[in-house]
Coordinates of C-alpha atoms in Angstrom, one line a residue:
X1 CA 9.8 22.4 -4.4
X2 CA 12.4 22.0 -7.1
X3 CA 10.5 20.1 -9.4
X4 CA 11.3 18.7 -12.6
X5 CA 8.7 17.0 -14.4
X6 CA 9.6 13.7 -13.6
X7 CA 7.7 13.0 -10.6
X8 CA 4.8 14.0 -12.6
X9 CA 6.0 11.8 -14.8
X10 CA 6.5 8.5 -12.9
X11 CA 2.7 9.5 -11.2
X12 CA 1.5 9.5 -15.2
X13 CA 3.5 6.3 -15.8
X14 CA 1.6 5.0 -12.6
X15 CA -1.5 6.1 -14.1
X16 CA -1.4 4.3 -16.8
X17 CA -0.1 1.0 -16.0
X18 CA -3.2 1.3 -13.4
X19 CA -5.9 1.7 -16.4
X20 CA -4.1 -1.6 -17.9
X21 CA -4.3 -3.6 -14.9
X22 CA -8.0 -2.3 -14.3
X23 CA -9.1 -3.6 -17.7
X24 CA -7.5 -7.1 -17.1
X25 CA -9.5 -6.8 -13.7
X26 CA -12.8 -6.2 -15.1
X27 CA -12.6 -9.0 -17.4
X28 CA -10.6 -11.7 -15.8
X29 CA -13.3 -14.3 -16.2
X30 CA -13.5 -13.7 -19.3
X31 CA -9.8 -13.9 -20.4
X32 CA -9.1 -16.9 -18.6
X33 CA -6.7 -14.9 -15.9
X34 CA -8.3 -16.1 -13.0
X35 CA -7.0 -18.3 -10.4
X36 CA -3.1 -19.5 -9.1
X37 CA -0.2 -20.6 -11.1
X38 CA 2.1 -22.9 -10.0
X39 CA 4.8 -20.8 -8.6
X40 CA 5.4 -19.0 -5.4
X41 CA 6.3 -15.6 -5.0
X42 CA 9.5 -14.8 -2.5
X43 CA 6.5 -14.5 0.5
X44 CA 6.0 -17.9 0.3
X45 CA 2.3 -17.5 -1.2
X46 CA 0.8 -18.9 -4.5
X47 CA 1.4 -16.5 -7.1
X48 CA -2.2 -15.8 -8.6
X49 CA -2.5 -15.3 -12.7
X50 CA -3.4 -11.4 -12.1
X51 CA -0.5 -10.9 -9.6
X52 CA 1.3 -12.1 -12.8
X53 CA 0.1 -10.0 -15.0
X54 CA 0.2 -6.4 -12.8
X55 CA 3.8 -7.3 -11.5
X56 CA 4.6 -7.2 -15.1
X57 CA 2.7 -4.3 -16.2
X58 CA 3.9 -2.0 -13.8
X59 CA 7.7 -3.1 -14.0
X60 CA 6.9 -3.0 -17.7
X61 CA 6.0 1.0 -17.8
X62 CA 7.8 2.1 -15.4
X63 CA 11.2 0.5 -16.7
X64 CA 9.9 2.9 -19.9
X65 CA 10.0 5.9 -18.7
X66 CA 13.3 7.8 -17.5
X67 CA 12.4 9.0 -14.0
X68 CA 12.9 5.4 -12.5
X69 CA 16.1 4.0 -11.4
X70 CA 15.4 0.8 -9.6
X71 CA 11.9 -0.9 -8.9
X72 CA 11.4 -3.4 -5.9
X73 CA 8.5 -5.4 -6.1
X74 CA 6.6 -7.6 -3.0
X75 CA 5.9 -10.5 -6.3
X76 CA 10.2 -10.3 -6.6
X77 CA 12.5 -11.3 -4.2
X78 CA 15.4 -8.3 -5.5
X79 CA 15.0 -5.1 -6.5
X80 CA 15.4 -4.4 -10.5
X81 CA 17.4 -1.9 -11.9
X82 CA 16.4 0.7 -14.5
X83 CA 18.2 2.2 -17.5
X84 CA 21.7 1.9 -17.6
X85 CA 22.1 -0.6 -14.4
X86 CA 20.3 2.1 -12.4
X87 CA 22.7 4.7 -13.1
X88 CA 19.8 7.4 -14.5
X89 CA 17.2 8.2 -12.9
X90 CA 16.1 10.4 -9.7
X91 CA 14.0 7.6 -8.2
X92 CA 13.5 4.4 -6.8
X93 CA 9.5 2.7 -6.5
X94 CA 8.3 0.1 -4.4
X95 CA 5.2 -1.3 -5.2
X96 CA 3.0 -3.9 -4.3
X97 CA 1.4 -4.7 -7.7
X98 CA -1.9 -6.2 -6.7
X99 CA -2.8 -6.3 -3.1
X100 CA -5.7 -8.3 -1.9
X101 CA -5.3 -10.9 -4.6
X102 CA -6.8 -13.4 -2.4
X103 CA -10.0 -12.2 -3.5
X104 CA -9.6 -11.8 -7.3
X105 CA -11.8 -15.3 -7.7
X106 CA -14.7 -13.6 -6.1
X107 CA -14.8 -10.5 -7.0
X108 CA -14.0 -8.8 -4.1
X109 CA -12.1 -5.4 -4.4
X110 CA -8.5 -5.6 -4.9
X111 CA -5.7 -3.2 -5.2
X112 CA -2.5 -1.3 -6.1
X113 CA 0.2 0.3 -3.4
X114 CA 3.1 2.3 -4.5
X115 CA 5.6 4.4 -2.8
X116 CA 8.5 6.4 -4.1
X117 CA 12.1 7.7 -2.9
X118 CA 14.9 9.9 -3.9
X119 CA 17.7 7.8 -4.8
X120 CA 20.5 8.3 -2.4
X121 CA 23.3 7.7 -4.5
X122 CA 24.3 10.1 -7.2
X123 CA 23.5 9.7 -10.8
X124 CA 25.9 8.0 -12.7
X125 CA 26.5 5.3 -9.9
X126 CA 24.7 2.4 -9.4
X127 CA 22.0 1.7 -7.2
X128 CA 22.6 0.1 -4.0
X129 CA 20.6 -1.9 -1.1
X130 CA 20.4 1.6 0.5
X131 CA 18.7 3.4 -2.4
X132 CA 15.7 0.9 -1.3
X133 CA 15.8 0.7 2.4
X134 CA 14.9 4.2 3.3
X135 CA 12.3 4.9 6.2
X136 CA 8.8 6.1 5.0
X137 CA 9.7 9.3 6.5
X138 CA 12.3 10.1 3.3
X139 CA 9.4 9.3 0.8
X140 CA 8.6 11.5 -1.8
X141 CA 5.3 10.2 -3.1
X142 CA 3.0 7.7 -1.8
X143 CA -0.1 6.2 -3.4
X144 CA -2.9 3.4 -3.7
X145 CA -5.2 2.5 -6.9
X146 CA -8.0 0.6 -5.6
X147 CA -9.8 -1.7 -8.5
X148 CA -13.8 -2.0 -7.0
X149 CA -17.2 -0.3 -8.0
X150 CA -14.9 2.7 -9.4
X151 CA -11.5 3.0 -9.7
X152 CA -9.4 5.6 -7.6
X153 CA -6.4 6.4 -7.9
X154 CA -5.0 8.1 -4.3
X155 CA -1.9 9.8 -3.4
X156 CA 0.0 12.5 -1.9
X157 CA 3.5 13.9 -2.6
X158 CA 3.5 15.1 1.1
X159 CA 0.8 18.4 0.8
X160 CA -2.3 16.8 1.6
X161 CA -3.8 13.7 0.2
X162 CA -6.2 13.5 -3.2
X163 CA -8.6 11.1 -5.0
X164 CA -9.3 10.3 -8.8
X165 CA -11.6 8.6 -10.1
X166 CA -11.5 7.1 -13.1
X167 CA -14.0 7.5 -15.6
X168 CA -14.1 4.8 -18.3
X169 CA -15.8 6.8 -20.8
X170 CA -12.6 8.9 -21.3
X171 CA -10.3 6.7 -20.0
X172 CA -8.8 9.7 -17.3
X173 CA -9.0 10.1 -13.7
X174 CA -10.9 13.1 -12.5
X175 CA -10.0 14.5 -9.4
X176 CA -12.8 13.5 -7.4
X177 CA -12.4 13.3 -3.3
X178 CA -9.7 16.8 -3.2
X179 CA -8.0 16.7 0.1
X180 CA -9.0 13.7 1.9
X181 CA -9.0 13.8 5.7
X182 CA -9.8 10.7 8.6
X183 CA -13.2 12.2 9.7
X184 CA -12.6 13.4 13.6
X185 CA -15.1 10.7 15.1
X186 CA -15.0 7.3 13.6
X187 CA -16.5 3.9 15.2
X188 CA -15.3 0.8 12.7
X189 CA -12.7 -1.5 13.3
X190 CA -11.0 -3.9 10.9
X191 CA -9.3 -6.6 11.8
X192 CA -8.9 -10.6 11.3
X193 CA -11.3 -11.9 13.6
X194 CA -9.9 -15.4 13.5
X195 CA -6.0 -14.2 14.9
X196 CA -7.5 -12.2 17.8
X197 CA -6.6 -15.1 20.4
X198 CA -3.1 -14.8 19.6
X199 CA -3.2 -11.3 19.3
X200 CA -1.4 -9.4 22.1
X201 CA -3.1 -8.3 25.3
X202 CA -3.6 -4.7 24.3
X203 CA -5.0 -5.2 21.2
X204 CA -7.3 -8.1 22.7
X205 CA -8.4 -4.9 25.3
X206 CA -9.0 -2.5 22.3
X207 CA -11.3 -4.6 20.3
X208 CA -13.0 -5.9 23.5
X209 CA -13.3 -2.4 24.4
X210 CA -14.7 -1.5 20.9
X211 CA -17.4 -4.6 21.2
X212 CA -18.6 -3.3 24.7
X213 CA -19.2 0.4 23.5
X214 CA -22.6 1.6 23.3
X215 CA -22.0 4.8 22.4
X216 CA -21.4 5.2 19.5
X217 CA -21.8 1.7 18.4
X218 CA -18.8 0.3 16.8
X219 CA -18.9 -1.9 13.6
X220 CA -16.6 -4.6 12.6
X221 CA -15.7 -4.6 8.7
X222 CA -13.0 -6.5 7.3
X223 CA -12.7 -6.8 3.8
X224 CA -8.7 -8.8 3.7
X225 CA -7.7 -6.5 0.9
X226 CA -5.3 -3.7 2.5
X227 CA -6.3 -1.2 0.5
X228 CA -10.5 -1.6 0.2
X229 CA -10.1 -1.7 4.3
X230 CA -7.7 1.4 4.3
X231 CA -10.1 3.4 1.8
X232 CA -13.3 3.3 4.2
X233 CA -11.4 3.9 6.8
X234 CA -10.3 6.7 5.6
X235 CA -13.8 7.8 4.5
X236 CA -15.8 7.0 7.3
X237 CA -13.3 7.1 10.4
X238 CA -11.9 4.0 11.6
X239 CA -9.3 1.9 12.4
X240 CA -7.0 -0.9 11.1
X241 CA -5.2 -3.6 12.9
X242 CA -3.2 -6.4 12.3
X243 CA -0.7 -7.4 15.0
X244 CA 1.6 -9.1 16.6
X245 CA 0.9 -12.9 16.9
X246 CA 1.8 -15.4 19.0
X247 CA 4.2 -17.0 17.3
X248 CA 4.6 -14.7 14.2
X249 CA 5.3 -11.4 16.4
X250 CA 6.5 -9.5 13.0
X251 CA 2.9 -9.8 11.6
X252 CA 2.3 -10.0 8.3
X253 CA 2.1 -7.1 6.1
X254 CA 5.2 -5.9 4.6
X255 CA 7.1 -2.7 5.6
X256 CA 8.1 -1.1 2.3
X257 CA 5.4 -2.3 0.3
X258 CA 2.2 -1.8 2.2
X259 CA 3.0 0.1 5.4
X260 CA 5.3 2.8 4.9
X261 CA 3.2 3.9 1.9
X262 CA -0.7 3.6 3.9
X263 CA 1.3 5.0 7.2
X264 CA 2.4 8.3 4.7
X265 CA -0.9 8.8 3.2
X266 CA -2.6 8.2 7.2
X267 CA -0.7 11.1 8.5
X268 CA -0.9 13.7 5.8
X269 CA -4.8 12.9 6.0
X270 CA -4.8 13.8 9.0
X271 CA -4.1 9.7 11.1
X272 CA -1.8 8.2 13.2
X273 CA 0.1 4.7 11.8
X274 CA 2.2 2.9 14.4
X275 CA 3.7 -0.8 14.6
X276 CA 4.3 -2.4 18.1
X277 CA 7.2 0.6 19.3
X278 CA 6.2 3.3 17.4
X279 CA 5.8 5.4 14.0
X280 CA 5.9 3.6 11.3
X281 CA 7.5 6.1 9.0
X282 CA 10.4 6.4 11.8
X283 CA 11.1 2.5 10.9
X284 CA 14.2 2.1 9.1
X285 CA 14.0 -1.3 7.1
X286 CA 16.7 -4.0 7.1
X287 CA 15.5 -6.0 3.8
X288 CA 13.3 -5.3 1.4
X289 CA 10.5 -7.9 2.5
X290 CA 10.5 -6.6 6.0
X291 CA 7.1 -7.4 8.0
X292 CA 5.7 -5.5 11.0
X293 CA 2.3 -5.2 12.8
X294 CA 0.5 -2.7 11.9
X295 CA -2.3 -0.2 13.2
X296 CA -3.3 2.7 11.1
X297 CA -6.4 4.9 11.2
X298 CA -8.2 7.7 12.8
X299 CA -6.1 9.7 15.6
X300 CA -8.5 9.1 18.4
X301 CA -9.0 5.4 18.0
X302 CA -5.2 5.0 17.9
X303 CA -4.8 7.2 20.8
X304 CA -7.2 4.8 22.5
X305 CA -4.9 2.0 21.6
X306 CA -2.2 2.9 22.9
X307 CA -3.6 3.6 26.0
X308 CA -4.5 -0.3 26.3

């Protein structure tokens, strides 16, 4: 409702900085972009040369266009302001500007998450720390572009969840997979084998549960790029886990950046997405690197779950 033009807009500006970043994917080992640098991004981890180069490419396009008013990015420890010291404007984007980048050295499928509020201060005022740490429930727009066989572009704006595909030959997404939905049955599981001793106790009992099940069998896939593992979930029924550790009881993946954005897209396609207390999209975030566990997929595998 009320629209302007500009959301369609920033999703267009999205768009595009995707089709850049996908080229640079397809021929990193040919331009010499694979592999680390020698710096370390605010989570502690080696920055790789294509985290780089997206992180730059999407700040760079979306600081173009006139619909953004502040960007926060997982690769920057503070968000950046947008034309005129983020007085103009009507939104803020958080983005995670290539997830999965563990895997860009061999060739595994990598990624894009992006999620977008409604500035709460006026226009003409400058953007604050609140402006970014909204809960995923006040989200506008919520997206993924995953970089593998084909590239999609997913996303809703809160009415039902649709795929493009790109098609290289044009250079345009096509809509491709209209109104995406978690099948009703699913029977995969994803998660990092090699945590699920420190895992907690429930989560031990689901996946010993899901091992045990004859009917139907259940398969383990686990890709370790959020967004390849989210996408066949999504397509085949399934579930994703990564939980609280022993030790490191916030988990891993970060709030604003990853979770908020999959947990939107989860439940207008029809899931459930839940850290350790509860919804995720009820979460309201402290700072803008927040982690959390987190458990997203089909509705009946995360009823069965929670009832571990």
């Amino acid at each position: 409702p009320f629209v302007s033009g500009q959301l369609t807009r920033l999703l267009t500006d999205i768009a595009i900085a995707a089709k850049i970043v996908n080229h640079q994917v397809n021929r990193a080992g040919l331009a010499g972009i694979l592999g680390g640098t020698d710096r370390v991004n605010v989570q502690d981890e080696q920055q790789q040369k294509l985290d780089v180069f997206a992180d730059r490419t999407f700040l760079r396009m979306l600081s173009a266009g006139k619909s953004v008013a502040g960007i926060g990015s997982e690769e920057r420890e503070e968000f950046v302001l947008c034309g005129n010291e983020g007085r103009n404007g009507k939104y803020v984007v958080l983005i995670d500007p290539l997830d999965g980048s563990s895997n860009i050295d061999v060739n595994v499928s990598i990624g894009t998450i992006f999620s977008i509020h409604r500035r709460t201060t006026p226009l003409g005022e400058p953007l604050v720390d609140h402006d970014f740490l909204q809960p995923g429930s006040h989200q506008v727009a919520a997206g993924y572009i995953l970089y593998g066989s084909s590239t999609m572009l997913v996303y809703t704006t809160g009415t039902g969840v649709n795929g493009f595909t790109l098609d290289p030959a044009v250079g345009e997404f096509f809509l491709s997979h209209p109104s995406m939905s978690f099948p009703e049955r699913g029977a995969t599981y994803s998660i990092n084998d090699a945590l699920l001793a420190r895992a907690t106790a429930p989560t031990q009992t689901f996946i010993a549960g899901c091992r045990e099940a004859s009917e139907p069998p259940f398969r383990a896939r686990y890709i370790g790029s959020l967004v390849s593992d989210f996408h066949r979930n999504l397509i085949h029924g399934g579930i994703y886990l990564y939980p609280s550790l022993e030790g490191k009881p916030e988990g891993k993946l970060r709030l604003l950046y990853e979770c908020a954005p999959l947990a939107f897209i989860a439940e207008q396609a029809g899931g459930l997405a839940e850290d350790d207390t509860g919804r995720i999209l009820d979460r309201v975030p402290t700072n803008l690197h927040e982690r959390v566990p987190f458990y997203v997929g089909s509705r009946h595998l995360m009823h069965a779950l929670n009832a571990c």
